[in-house]
XYZ file of C-alpha atoms in Angstrom:
673
model
C 28.868 -28.809 -7.652
C 25.500 -30.222 -9.072
C 23.196 -28.037 -10.948
C 19.800 -28.000 -9.374
C 16.857 -27.711 -11.864
C 14.432 -26.804 -9.185
C 15.083 -23.666 -7.165
C 15.805 -24.001 -3.671
C 13.147 -21.207 -2.901
C 10.483 -23.645 -4.319
C 11.233 -26.428 -1.541
C 8.439 -26.661 0.856
C 10.419 -25.648 3.727
C 11.477 -22.464 2.005
C 8.098 -21.490 0.921
C 6.979 -22.118 4.414
C 9.772 -19.704 5.712
C 8.527 -17.002 3.371
C 4.850 -17.656 4.107
C 5.455 -17.560 7.814
C 7.489 -14.125 7.497
C 4.807 -12.521 5.411
C 2.300 -13.949 8.025
C 4.125 -12.391 10.987
C 4.392 -9.054 9.119
C 0.851 -9.204 7.987
C -0.436 -9.792 11.520
C 1.840 -6.653 12.887
C 0.343 -4.660 9.917
C -3.120 -5.256 10.963
C -2.119 -3.413 14.239
C -0.163 -0.544 12.573
C -2.105 -0.127 9.626
C -1.824 1.592 6.108
C 1.072 1.827 3.795
C 3.768 1.732 6.361
C 2.451 -1.311 8.260
C 2.324 -3.259 5.025
C 5.904 -2.502 4.379
C 6.912 -4.836 7.293
C 5.294 -7.753 5.569
C 7.181 -7.068 2.254
C 10.555 -6.617 3.792
C 10.298 -9.780 5.802
C 9.027 -12.054 3.296
C 11.190 -11.064 0.285
C 14.400 -10.984 2.550
C 13.572 -14.360 3.365
C 13.074 -15.456 -0.119
C 16.190 -14.041 -1.271
C 18.225 -15.950 1.404
C 16.632 -19.281 0.481
C 16.746 -18.640 -3.290
C 20.222 -20.192 -3.755
C 21.133 -16.927 -5.838
C 24.226 -15.624 -4.707
C 23.948 -12.444 -6.869
C 20.730 -11.824 -5.192
C 22.000 -11.979 -1.581
C 24.612 -9.396 -2.741
C 21.712 -6.919 -3.238
C 19.577 -7.995 -0.240
C 19.292 -4.346 0.761
C 17.724 -3.411 -2.496
C 15.161 -6.263 -2.163
C 14.406 -5.159 1.217
C 13.661 -1.576 0.100
C 11.807 -2.156 -2.985
C 9.683 -5.062 -1.763
C 8.665 -2.617 1.320
C 7.714 -0.026 -0.930
C 5.964 -2.322 -3.538
C 3.875 -4.100 -0.766
C 3.148 -0.723 0.913
C 1.173 0.567 -2.005
C -1.795 -1.598 -1.058
C -1.924 -0.302 2.429
C -3.906 2.578 1.139
C -6.770 0.361 -0.076
C -9.495 -0.414 2.284
C -10.587 -4.140 2.234
C -12.756 -4.960 4.832
C -15.955 -3.496 3.141
C -15.397 -6.060 0.264
C -15.293 -8.856 2.756
C -18.302 -7.504 4.441
C -20.094 -7.488 1.042
C -19.128 -11.286 0.613
C -20.587 -12.122 4.016
C -23.854 -9.922 3.662
C -25.989 -12.796 2.728
C -27.312 -10.915 -0.221
C -26.504 -12.900 -3.387
C -25.436 -9.885 -5.649
C -23.552 -8.356 -2.989
C -21.651 -11.673 -2.215
C -20.627 -12.326 -5.823
C -19.522 -8.581 -5.886
C -17.816 -8.942 -2.783
C -15.657 -11.779 -3.824
C -14.891 -10.120 -6.953
C -13.832 -6.946 -5.167
C -11.553 -8.890 -2.889
C -9.913 -10.562 -5.810
C -9.240 -7.300 -7.293
C -8.013 -5.526 -4.004
C -5.814 -8.721 -3.126
C -4.611 -8.753 -6.618
C -3.552 -4.973 -6.656
C -1.807 -5.458 -3.412
C 0.123 -8.510 -4.470
C 0.682 -7.224 -7.964
C 2.557 -4.111 -6.713
C 4.291 -6.270 -4.187
C 5.440 -8.341 -7.081
C 6.786 -5.355 -9.054
C 8.826 -4.282 -6.079
C 10.081 -7.958 -5.348
C 11.171 -8.356 -8.946
C 12.989 -5.263 -9.835
C 15.981 -5.883 -7.989
C 16.000 -9.477 -9.425
C 15.811 -8.109 -12.914
C 17.707 -4.929 -13.016
C 21.461 -4.794 -13.412
C 23.236 -3.033 -10.613
C 24.295 0.163 -12.537
C 20.472 0.590 -13.640
C 19.305 -0.129 -10.027
C 21.585 2.514 -8.775
C 20.148 5.035 -11.067
C 16.857 4.530 -9.628
C 17.947 6.110 -6.303
C 18.150 9.685 -7.155
C 14.669 10.272 -8.563
C 13.416 7.828 -5.826
C 14.884 10.261 -3.153
C 13.300 13.154 -4.762
C 9.982 11.576 -4.883
C 10.196 10.470 -1.161
C 11.461 13.662 -0.096
C 8.648 15.711 -1.973
C 5.995 13.372 -0.503
C 7.272 13.593 3.034
C 7.559 17.383 2.770
C 3.995 17.654 1.375
C 2.800 15.415 4.195
C 4.605 17.373 7.030
C 4.583 20.897 5.764
C 2.574 21.565 2.699
C -0.568 19.762 3.703
C -0.698 21.572 7.073
C -0.106 24.948 5.431
C -2.845 24.403 2.924
C -5.325 23.248 5.659
C -4.458 26.313 7.552
C -4.987 28.739 4.673
C -8.265 27.061 3.908
C -9.377 27.129 7.395
C -10.262 23.583 7.339
C -9.417 22.885 11.032
C -11.192 25.576 12.569
C -14.476 23.798 12.221
C -16.052 23.022 15.314
C -15.323 19.336 16.489
C -12.940 18.850 13.362
C -10.729 15.822 13.802
C -8.557 13.780 11.439
C -10.675 10.727 11.600
C -14.455 11.032 12.094
C -14.892 14.425 10.274
C -11.917 14.400 8.001
C -14.368 14.817 5.044
C -14.841 18.451 6.482
C -11.387 19.262 4.932
C -11.634 21.196 1.583
C -9.007 18.881 0.124
C -10.900 15.713 1.016
C -11.561 13.699 -2.260
C -13.161 10.259 -2.088
C -10.911 9.674 1.027
C -8.079 9.039 -1.348
C -4.410 9.894 -1.196
C -4.581 11.830 -4.290
C -2.389 14.605 -2.610
C 0.465 12.144 -2.244
C 0.240 11.182 -5.878
C 0.529 15.146 -6.749
C 3.415 15.588 -4.476
C 5.188 12.451 -6.083
C 4.671 14.278 -9.352
C 6.046 17.176 -8.305
C 8.903 15.215 -6.671
C 10.027 13.709 -10.131
C 9.373 16.866 -12.084
C 11.879 18.526 -9.599
C 14.473 15.840 -10.156
C 14.100 16.568 -13.970
C 14.737 20.057 -13.663
C 17.770 19.316 -11.295
C 19.039 16.638 -13.605
C 18.860 19.296 -16.590
C 20.606 21.797 -14.367
C 17.396 23.975 -14.515
C 17.578 24.594 -18.329
C 14.903 26.937 -19.525
C 13.446 27.225 -16.039
C 12.344 30.816 -17.272
C 9.921 29.008 -19.667
C 8.336 27.023 -16.864
C 7.427 30.160 -15.312
C 6.136 31.825 -18.450
C 4.028 29.023 -19.499
C 2.666 28.594 -15.774
C 1.860 32.254 -15.535
C 0.131 32.196 -19.046
C -1.772 29.076 -18.261
C -3.088 30.676 -15.142
C -4.039 33.826 -16.931
C -5.887 32.000 -19.606
C -7.706 29.677 -17.235
C -8.838 32.827 -15.162
C -10.062 34.470 -18.450
C -11.701 31.266 -19.693
C -13.632 30.882 -16.339
C -14.655 34.535 -16.437
C -15.804 34.222 -19.994
C -17.991 31.262 -19.182
C -19.502 32.821 -16.133
C -20.473 35.948 -18.320
C -21.845 33.529 -20.996
C -23.991 31.478 -18.427
C -22.146 28.362 -19.024
C -20.055 27.949 -15.867
C -22.880 26.644 -13.786
C -24.216 24.474 -16.578
C -20.842 22.943 -17.069
C -20.247 22.493 -13.129
C -23.711 20.771 -13.018
C -22.865 18.403 -15.904
C -19.758 17.318 -14.070
C -21.000 17.260 -10.628
C -23.022 14.504 -8.849
C -23.972 13.997 -5.245
C -22.622 10.941 -3.517
C -25.930 9.680 -2.239
C -29.486 8.817 -3.215
C -32.044 11.777 -2.638
C -35.031 9.315 -2.659
C -33.827 7.346 0.326
C -35.082 7.747 4.096
C -32.257 8.672 6.558
C -32.706 5.820 8.953
C -31.553 8.161 11.780
C -34.139 10.936 11.196
C -36.794 9.320 9.365
C -36.939 12.031 6.755
C -35.367 12.112 3.222
C -31.825 13.011 3.165
C -30.940 16.930 2.613
C -29.403 16.967 -0.903
C -27.174 19.897 0.312
C -25.579 17.459 2.785
C -24.221 15.087 0.302
C -20.411 15.156 -0.775
C -19.838 15.395 -4.681
C -17.362 13.701 -6.887
C -14.979 16.695 -6.427
C -13.119 18.041 -3.510
C -15.020 20.501 -1.144
C -12.630 22.906 -2.250
C -14.254 23.232 -5.695
C -17.594 23.957 -4.087
C -16.166 26.390 -1.290
C -13.694 28.075 -3.550
C -15.123 28.082 -7.116
C -13.384 31.285 -8.038
C -10.013 29.533 -7.984
C -10.759 26.640 -10.073
C -9.974 28.267 -13.483
C -6.498 29.610 -12.776
C -5.374 26.543 -10.921
C -6.309 24.433 -13.768
C -4.563 26.757 -16.413
C -1.535 26.655 -14.062
C -1.387 22.927 -14.037
C -1.788 22.613 -17.797
C 0.845 25.206 -18.268
C 3.291 23.383 -16.034
C 2.358 20.205 -17.785
C 3.099 21.586 -21.260
C 6.464 22.797 -20.245
C 7.628 19.305 -18.912
C 5.950 17.777 -22.078
C 7.994 19.901 -24.295
C 11.346 20.258 -22.377
C 11.332 17.143 -19.859
C 14.046 14.459 -20.607
C 13.241 11.911 -17.966
C 16.753 10.150 -18.515
C 17.287 6.670 -17.317
C 14.330 5.112 -15.299
C 13.308 8.244 -13.847
C 10.411 8.078 -16.217
C 9.139 5.048 -14.373
C 8.071 7.338 -11.360
C 6.370 9.740 -13.975
C 4.554 6.662 -15.265
C 3.420 5.604 -11.775
C 2.226 9.252 -10.576
C 0.388 10.023 -13.864
C -0.975 6.577 -13.854
C -2.370 7.097 -10.278
C -3.922 10.548 -11.248
C -5.310 9.328 -14.678
C -6.935 6.359 -13.302
C -8.514 8.286 -10.409
C -9.915 10.994 -12.575
C -11.224 8.369 -15.034
C -13.123 6.110 -12.853
C -14.460 7.361 -9.400
C -14.583 11.045 -10.461
C -15.660 10.996 -14.149
C -17.109 7.550 -14.123
C -19.536 8.347 -11.226
C -21.296 10.792 -13.517
C -22.535 7.834 -15.728
C -23.174 5.490 -13.033
C -24.601 7.438 -10.166
C -27.687 5.061 -9.861
C -25.150 2.492 -8.886
C -23.457 4.449 -6.329
C -20.926 5.457 -8.862
C -17.859 4.078 -10.445
C -16.672 3.003 -6.957
C -15.427 -0.287 -5.679
C -16.673 -0.044 -2.024
C -18.841 3.247 -1.520
C -18.636 5.257 0.844
C -15.178 4.046 1.551
C -11.917 5.139 -0.044
C -11.271 5.068 -3.980
C -7.471 4.474 -3.498
C -7.959 1.346 -5.346
C -8.589 3.167 -8.620
C -5.236 5.034 -8.203
C -3.299 1.879 -7.364
C -4.859 0.113 -10.350
C -3.738 3.174 -12.495
C -0.003 2.536 -10.899
C -0.245 -0.955 -11.591
C -1.114 -0.698 -15.186
C 1.319 2.083 -15.887
C 4.350 0.281 -14.180
C 3.523 -2.986 -16.088
C 3.357 -1.100 -19.405
C 6.670 0.876 -18.601
C 8.563 -2.368 -17.510
C 7.353 -4.236 -20.872
C 8.736 -1.420 -23.020
C 11.824 -0.868 -21.204
C 13.538 -4.315 -21.048
C 12.088 -5.470 -17.830
C 9.357 -7.872 -19.210
C 10.231 -10.360 -16.477
C 8.970 -7.635 -13.945
C 5.596 -7.325 -15.903
C 5.223 -11.177 -16.023
C 5.958 -11.315 -12.208
C 3.372 -8.797 -11.574
C 0.806 -10.513 -13.661
C 1.676 -13.705 -11.784
C 1.435 -12.023 -8.385
C -1.736 -10.129 -9.391
C -3.786 -13.397 -10.178
C -2.374 -15.797 -7.524
C -2.472 -13.146 -4.817
C -6.201 -12.074 -5.746
C -7.249 -15.715 -5.621
C -5.326 -16.383 -2.306
C -6.659 -13.315 -0.681
C -10.261 -14.214 -1.280
C -9.671 -17.812 -0.312
C -8.904 -16.867 3.371
C -12.224 -15.205 4.391
C -14.017 -17.864 2.481
C -12.445 -20.633 4.461
C -13.030 -18.530 7.681
C -16.760 -18.483 6.896
C -16.788 -22.269 6.650
C -14.820 -22.829 9.666
C -17.261 -20.714 11.717
C -20.140 -22.397 10.267
C -20.695 -24.743 13.338
C -22.407 -23.156 16.142
C -22.993 -19.919 14.243
C -25.531 -17.782 15.864
C -27.287 -16.620 12.622
C -27.280 -20.113 11.096
C -28.117 -22.259 14.032
C -30.593 -20.259 16.176
C -31.751 -23.274 17.928
C -28.627 -24.942 18.546
C -26.285 -25.304 21.435
C -24.720 -21.776 21.100
C -23.212 -21.662 24.504
C -20.902 -24.581 23.630
C -19.581 -22.610 20.748
C -19.657 -19.106 22.320
C -15.843 -19.173 23.075
C -15.024 -20.400 19.663
C -17.199 -17.847 17.881
C -15.986 -15.010 20.080
C -12.360 -15.573 19.164
C -10.278 -12.778 17.281
C -11.252 -14.005 13.905
C -10.251 -10.935 12.279
C -6.626 -11.474 13.197
C -6.760 -15.130 12.184
C -7.960 -14.145 8.843
C -5.228 -11.421 8.516
C -2.272 -13.839 9.498
C -3.863 -16.267 7.201
C -3.916 -13.840 4.489
C -0.448 -13.161 5.086
C 0.471 -16.678 4.855
C -1.033 -17.279 1.512
C 0.275 -14.105 0.311
C 3.890 -15.431 1.248
C 3.316 -18.567 -0.600
C 2.467 -16.462 -3.731
C 5.682 -14.414 -3.360
C 7.835 -17.379 -2.764
C 6.577 -18.985 -5.977
C 7.132 -15.746 -7.919
C 10.887 -15.452 -6.537
C 11.354 -19.404 -7.045
C 10.378 -19.088 -10.582
C 12.301 -15.899 -11.411
C 15.421 -17.550 -9.774
C 15.700 -19.882 -12.714
C 14.614 -17.518 -15.227
C 16.530 -14.439 -14.766
C 20.260 -14.384 -15.691
C 23.004 -14.253 -13.004
C 24.398 -10.655 -12.627
C 27.940 -9.783 -11.944
C 28.039 -6.734 -9.615
C 31.867 -6.556 -9.230
C 31.855 -8.257 -5.988
C 33.424 -11.613 -4.699
C 31.341 -13.835 -2.558
C 32.886 -14.192 0.923
C 34.755 -11.167 0.803
C 34.771 -7.632 2.351
C 35.108 -6.056 -1.069
C 32.925 -2.812 -1.310
C 32.213 -0.596 -4.100
C 33.530 2.849 -3.453
C 31.126 5.687 -3.609
C 28.131 3.215 -3.569
C 25.757 4.886 -1.215
C 22.555 3.372 -2.468
C 23.050 0.161 -0.663
C 23.552 1.916 2.463
C 20.787 4.081 1.831
C 18.443 0.970 1.309
C 19.535 -0.661 4.589
C 19.292 2.443 6.327
C 15.695 3.252 5.125
C 14.479 -0.244 6.072
C 16.093 -0.420 9.760
C 15.742 3.210 10.571
C 12.859 4.739 8.169
C 10.339 1.986 7.971
C 10.680 1.162 11.788
C 10.364 4.896 12.576
C 7.065 5.330 10.409
C 5.497 2.506 12.688
C 7.171 3.069 15.910
C 5.885 6.547 16.771
C 2.342 5.001 16.690
C 3.325 3.346 19.882
C 3.762 6.475 21.654
C 0.156 7.713 20.622
C -1.145 4.516 22.053
C 0.516 4.807 25.321
C -0.525 8.493 25.743
C -4.174 7.553 24.952
C -4.241 4.973 27.297
C -2.670 6.976 30.136
C 0.399 4.897 30.393
C 2.576 7.966 29.470
C 2.109 11.650 30.227
C 1.088 13.782 27.048
C 3.920 16.155 27.962
C 7.166 15.793 30.034
C 9.783 18.026 31.457
C 13.433 17.837 30.876
C 15.481 16.276 33.395
C 16.827 19.016 35.986
C 15.601 21.821 33.540
C 11.932 22.630 34.417
C 11.320 25.280 31.669
C 11.910 22.834 28.861
C 8.579 20.806 28.513
C 7.865 18.576 25.261
C 5.206 16.310 23.961
C 5.907 12.583 24.550
C 6.271 12.211 20.551
C 9.176 14.871 20.665
C 11.105 13.094 23.327
C 10.681 9.880 21.336
C 11.797 11.853 18.001
C 15.052 12.962 19.916
C 15.741 9.302 20.767
C 14.935 8.301 17.166
C 17.407 11.105 15.777
C 20.176 10.024 18.111
C 19.633 6.332 16.896
C 19.543 7.436 13.499
C 22.758 9.492 13.538
C 24.432 6.485 15.102
C 23.101 3.994 12.661
C 24.058 6.278 9.678
C 27.427 6.940 10.901
C 28.198 3.295 11.211
C 27.038 2.618 7.886
C 29.363 5.207 6.453
C 32.057 3.792 8.548
C 31.600 0.190 7.217
C 31.770 1.424 3.719
C 35.401 2.400 4.319
C 36.409 0.099 7.023
C 34.553 -3.076 7.600
C 32.946 -3.372 11.228
C 33.600 -6.708 12.892
C 29.890 -7.185 14.013
C 28.838 -7.338 10.289
C 29.253 -10.839 8.941
C 31.725 -11.422 6.156
C 29.625 -13.443 4.013
C 26.589 -11.861 2.065
C 24.279 -14.638 3.435
C 25.334 -13.733 6.997
C 24.484 -10.032 6.208
C 21.234 -10.861 4.862
C 20.418 -13.113 8.060
C 21.494 -10.147 10.217
C 19.237 -7.761 8.328
C 16.171 -10.175 8.504
C 16.808 -10.843 12.381
C 17.309 -7.200 13.314
C 14.217 -6.109 11.466
C 12.095 -9.053 12.431
C 12.696 -8.478 16.267
C 12.527 -4.890 16.236
C 9.100 -5.069 14.623
C 7.718 -7.921 16.969
C 8.849 -6.242 20.114
C 7.612 -2.896 18.915
C 4.169 -4.617 18.184
C 4.093 -6.158 21.699
C 4.896 -3.112 23.420
C 2.132 -1.091 21.778
C -0.439 -3.781 22.610
C 0.784 -4.524 26.159
C -0.970 -1.667 27.853
C -4.331 -3.221 27.015
C -3.430 -6.816 26.787
C -6.188 -9.340 27.171
C -7.045 -12.892 26.501
C -8.040 -11.801 22.941
C -4.464 -10.624 22.208
C -3.117 -14.252 22.557
C -4.010 -14.906 18.863
C -2.185 -11.884 17.724
C 0.964 -10.810 19.703
C 1.329 -14.310 21.260
C 1.110 -16.248 18.175
C 3.205 -13.568 16.312
C 6.054 -13.981 18.856
C 5.936 -17.718 18.630
C 5.968 -17.629 14.904
C 8.906 -15.268 15.127
C 10.928 -17.872 17.100
C 10.227 -20.519 14.513
C 11.128 -17.982 11.616
C 14.275 -17.078 13.589
C 15.390 -20.696 13.609
C 14.490 -21.316 9.920
C 16.160 -18.312 8.502
C 19.333 -19.415 10.014
C 19.021 -23.185 9.379
C 17.662 -23.289 5.815
C 19.900 -21.169 3.507
C 22.797 -22.693 2.008
C 25.982 -21.226 0.476
C 26.670 -24.040 -1.961
C 23.362 -23.903 -4.010
C 23.778 -23.713 -7.762
C 20.883 -23.566 -10.177
C 20.262 -24.507 -13.802
C 18.730 -21.417 -15.668
C 16.223 -21.525 -18.405
C 15.693 -18.791 -20.871
C 11.940 -18.012 -21.366
C 10.663 -16.031 -24.325
C 9.212 -12.869 -22.868
C 6.618 -12.300 -25.555
C 3.548 -10.663 -25.629
C 1.761 -14.003 -26.363
C 3.156 -15.265 -23.179
C 1.884 -12.290 -21.009
C -1.645 -12.200 -22.588
C -2.010 -16.054 -22.116
C -0.957 -15.751 -18.505
C -3.455 -12.968 -18.036
C -6.206 -14.943 -19.882
C -5.670 -18.114 -18.068
C -5.259 -16.279 -14.762
C -8.505 -14.163 -14.872
C -10.338 -17.270 -16.168
C -9.275 -19.327 -13.082
C -9.869 -16.168 -10.855
C -13.404 -15.983 -12.394
C -14.071 -19.612 -11.508
C -12.924 -19.411 -7.848
C -15.054 -16.329 -7.573
C -18.209 -18.188 -8.684
C -17.529 -21.146 -6.472
C -17.075 -19.105 -3.507
C -20.056 -16.759 -4.219
C -22.330 -20.037 -4.765
C -21.127 -22.082 -1.717
C -21.356 -18.771 0.561
C -24.973 -18.244 -0.556
C -25.681 -22.027 -0.271
C -24.062 -22.303 3.109
C -25.537 -19.173 5.034
C -28.520 -18.676 2.854
C -29.733 -14.993 3.635
C -27.855 -14.929 6.858
C -24.445 -12.937 7.392
C -21.315 -14.721 8.378
C -20.622 -12.068 10.907
C -22.131 -9.419 13.070
C -24.970 -7.919 11.179
C -23.543 -4.366 11.935
C -20.072 -5.342 10.190
C -22.009 -6.914 7.033
C -22.885 -4.311 4.183
C -24.785 -4.636 1.092
C -23.499 -3.132 -2.217
C -26.674 -3.268 -4.159
C -30.379 -2.833 -3.529
C -32.490 -0.389 -1.227
C -30.216 -1.334 1.739
C -26.864 -0.657 -0.045
C -24.446 0.825 2.350
C -23.787 3.924 0.110
C -27.663 4.525 0.068
C -28.540 4.384 3.766
C -25.208 5.490 5.415
C -23.758 8.035 2.958
C -20.992 10.418 4.252
C -22.650 13.550 5.084
C -20.963 17.026 5.301
C -21.903 17.485 9.054
C -22.110 13.871 9.871
C -19.322 11.250 10.771
C -17.080 9.435 8.532
C -17.891 5.659 8.193
């Protein structure tokens, strides 16, 4: 068998398949949104990349790739990115330049964390990879429990949802736990999960000390706050650390009067203002618990990776938008896109912490892949909206007021947002194809104790079944339930329904859906368990066939789910979304079955993963990114001058008297932007 110097994954056809897969997933992500929607794109692209990589050892762990790629690409789903794009199209030169810088940063973080999730299964040996699953399960369970049970209880206790007119969208800032519209509670729950794992792994050794230090910390915090209050320092410190998120000298365009300073949110949660008497003991409690884990925590294996990630999120969030805003108040604070979410800061902290951990713990190739993904992904993410602005230049109503606008009306009224999203997914796919292709020739082959083309299974290896089950049942569920919400809102399905033949049983539509998914999950998990002991006939014998089956089942489940959600309000404008996605899925189906080969053999190289290589990669990458930012900014200002490239209501400014955070701040009794 002839050795190939160039990885099969770097062939043009292979790169096209990976790019097409991520484009499909990214288009679907635009409809489902947030972290769970972004997972779809990561799973499809990386599974496709593994299948065409020519690495038989990677195909044996395709379930791991699917899981960690989904989780890695899901991180960026919490970052708002339309505001940076609107800055870039504002027609205001400083905001345009800043907008492209922000797009590169957001796009880089999204792709960078996606690169981490993609590279981990490629670099970690199997035993080390299996060791990640126990702490991962603790973290996922803690986050799910926090979202489903703890947050509702906290909100009930704090009476946040008893406010008149409260909802989880337009008035979500009325929640006492609201903090820069960020997912800080998820990071706290993740930290609690990994701490719970450490306790469990140590068989709750010295757990009495945890209670003692927590109680002492809370008591000392309470006494300190009381002392500061008696000394008259409590209010002074609070004023030093608290700033309003708005400009008190600006006229409210809706009332024609100055904004009421008491209506501004601050750089701290509303809870701190509403319940200041509880701040001292809560801070002391957290410090006491933190001291316990600092002294007694062991974090064996790679459990410390999740500790790094959680602390990185919280540390960066506190350092930048919370404390940094104190010093940059006149600029709208240390915030990327005020007044929108500041999750970007937390994700930046996660990215930095993860990169440091991997570099220090014999996973240097992961850090390098993260760097490469960040730089290329950031540039790619900014390129698509820039190209879109040039394509829309002919017949643009704000650039050619005297032209034949009627001729261009259909062209200009197209769903350009979806064009941009699917385009960004495509270029992201090229990035991840390049990263996987380069890793394929730079990471040693790993023997997992399996023989290619046999039905050998590792006894007791539940991690692979968990990975596949989470992708096929978990990620699909996290997106599928949104279909029911859409059907109910569009009056295509009643909000509640009675059970067949039993009038006394009446459940919400989402509950009936949940029962169906429980039944499906039980059947799916049971079959996975059976397959571990007795191979099922419908699952292919080869690892390539298994990977293709995983890809096709997940692809068409998500494509059909996406179509079913949109079909109730389908129109001409949806052709560029669901119709194009369906056509692309047909092409991807053919390519994923046609392109991969069993007989690929690679010639590996042995790179020196040195600090010099990493710093050089970062230096060159950031320099190239700076050049692209400058070129895109200058070209945009030259092409559009002071005109916007979209509708004026969707184009915002970051600086100046008309900055969005100045004229449209989020007010306590107003609507969230």
